[in-house]
Amino acid sequence: MSMLHPYHSSVCARYFYLPASKERNAEVIEVLNSDSDVVEVPMREEDVELRAFYERPLSEDELIRYRGTQTWKLFYSWEELQQDHIKLNLPEHVLQQLLQFKSLYELQEEMAA
């Protein structure tokens, strides 16, 4: 269920999934000002190439805050990603579309207190 859209410009945010390994937990990587639907993630053993599973245009706030600079954000839980999107005041429908991938891309969810 890929939700890629034709935002092939520098004003796009793309999301990539890096599965867990013996040494680390799985993570979602959000790349702001992404210019490709593929990223190379440097790893100790061997670099990994990932394909985006979701993309969206940047918000006005993100355009101002990140000013065309490619920025990577790493999320180790869906809750963490959700809180970041709420903090940045991104549209609710974007967050709901992203959360549809929760069952496909498992992350280490935080334990309830």
C-alpha positions as a Python dict, from the first residue, in 0.01 Angstrom:
ca = {
    (1, 'M'): (0, 0, 0),
    (2, 'S'): (241, 265, -118),
    (3, 'M'): (124, 625, -107),
    (4, 'L'): (375, 796, -329),
    (5, 'H'): (278, 1112, -508),
    (6, 'P'): (455, 1301, -789),
    (7, 'Y'): (621, 1570, -571),
    (8, 'H'): (955, 1535, -745),
    (9, 'S'): (1087, 1871, -631),
    (10, 'S'): (1296, 1992, -341),
    (11, 'V'): (984, 2079, -141),
    (12, 'C'): (889, 1724, -50),
    (13, 'A'): (902, 1512, 265),
    (14, 'R'): (954, 1139, 212),
    (15, 'Y'): (934, 854, 461),
    (16, 'F'): (1154, 545, 460),
    (17, 'Y'): (1148, 233, 677),
    (18, 'L'): (1469, 82, 811),
    (19, 'P'): (1397, -264, 956),
    (20, 'A'): (1542, -378, 1288),
    (21, 'S'): (1863, -577, 1305),
    (22, 'K'): (2045, -752, 1589),
    (23, 'E'): (2221, -425, 1676),
    (24, 'R'): (1937, -172, 1650),
    (25, 'N'): (1562, -116, 1656),
    (26, 'A'): (1357, -44, 1344),
    (27, 'E'): (1300, 319, 1255),
    (28, 'V'): (1109, 546, 1021),
    (29, 'I'): (1329, 805, 855),
    (30, 'E'): (1161, 1126, 744),
    (31, 'V'): (1366, 1320, 489),
    (32, 'L'): (1262, 1682, 444),
    (33, 'N'): (1354, 1855, 118),
    (34, 'S'): (1403, 1511, -32),
    (35, 'D'): (1487, 1504, -401),
    (36, 'S'): (1470, 1126, -451),
    (37, 'D'): (1246, 837, -351),
    (38, 'V'): (1562, 639, -265),
    (39, 'V'): (1814, 702, 18),
    (40, 'E'): (2141, 534, 110),
    (41, 'V'): (2166, 479, 483),
    (42, 'P'): (2525, 445, 602),
    (43, 'M'): (2562, 134, 817),
    (44, 'R'): (2862, -12, 993),
    (45, 'E'): (2860, -336, 792),
    (46, 'E'): (2723, -217, 457),
    (47, 'D'): (2518, 80, 337),
    (48, 'V'): (2148, 7, 288),
    (49, 'E'): (1935, 150, 7),
    (50, 'L'): (1575, 229, 104),
    (51, 'R'): (1272, 326, -106),
    (52, 'A'): (1016, 577, 18),
    (53, 'F'): (681, 436, 125),
    (54, 'Y'): (508, 775, 158),
    (55, 'E'): (564, 1132, 46),
    (56, 'R'): (394, 1465, 95),
    (57, 'P'): (455, 1832, 18),
    (58, 'L'): (621, 2038, 291),
    (59, 'S'): (405, 2267, 504),
    (60, 'E'): (463, 2642, 500),
    (61, 'D'): (628, 2618, 844),
    (62, 'E'): (865, 2346, 723),
    (63, 'L'): (953, 2550, 415),
    (64, 'I'): (1057, 2837, 641),
    (65, 'R'): (1222, 2625, 912),
    (66, 'Y'): (1429, 2400, 685),
    (67, 'R'): (1494, 2649, 399),
    (68, 'G'): (1576, 2396, 129),
    (69, 'T'): (1825, 2204, 344),
    (70, 'Q'): (1783, 1827, 337),
    (71, 'T'): (1705, 1721, 693),
    (72, 'W'): (1666, 1369, 830),
    (73, 'K'): (1445, 1292, 1128),
    (74, 'L'): (1454, 947, 1288),
    (75, 'F'): (1155, 798, 1467),
    (76, 'Y'): (1172, 483, 1676),
    (77, 'S'): (799, 474, 1757),
    (78, 'W'): (483, 578, 1579),
    (79, 'E'): (388, 781, 1886),
    (80, 'E'): (708, 984, 1848),
    (81, 'L'): (630, 1050, 1480),
    (82, 'Q'): (273, 1145, 1564),
    (83, 'Q'): (386, 1393, 1833),
    (84, 'D'): (630, 1556, 1590),
    (85, 'H'): (355, 1600, 1331),
    (86, 'I'): (119, 1749, 1591),
    (87, 'K'): (392, 1986, 1714),
    (88, 'L'): (450, 2107, 1357),
    (89, 'N'): (73, 2149, 1308),
    (90, 'L'): (63, 1929, 999),
    (91, 'P'): (-281, 1849, 855),
    (92, 'E'): (-468, 1567, 1029),
    (93, 'H'): (-530, 1381, 700),
    (94, 'V'): (-152, 1356, 641),
    (95, 'L'): (-101, 1201, 982),
    (96, 'Q'): (-390, 959, 928),
    (97, 'Q'): (-248, 851, 591),
    (98, 'L'): (91, 790, 752),
    (99, 'L'): (-55, 593, 1041),
    (100, 'Q'): (-208, 349, 791),
    (101, 'F'): (145, 209, 755),
    (102, 'K'): (169, 125, 1126),
    (103, 'S'): (74, -240, 1070),
    (104, 'L'): (313, -280, 775),
    (105, 'Y'): (617, -116, 937),
    (106, 'E'): (650, -223, 1297),
    (107, 'L'): (841, -1, 1536),
    (108, 'Q'): (932, -54, 1900),
    (109, 'E'): (631, 112, 2063),
    (110, 'E'): (677, 280, 2397),
    (111, 'M'): (538, 98, 2697),
    (112, 'A'): (236, 263, 2862),
    (113, 'A'): (322, 414, 3198),
}
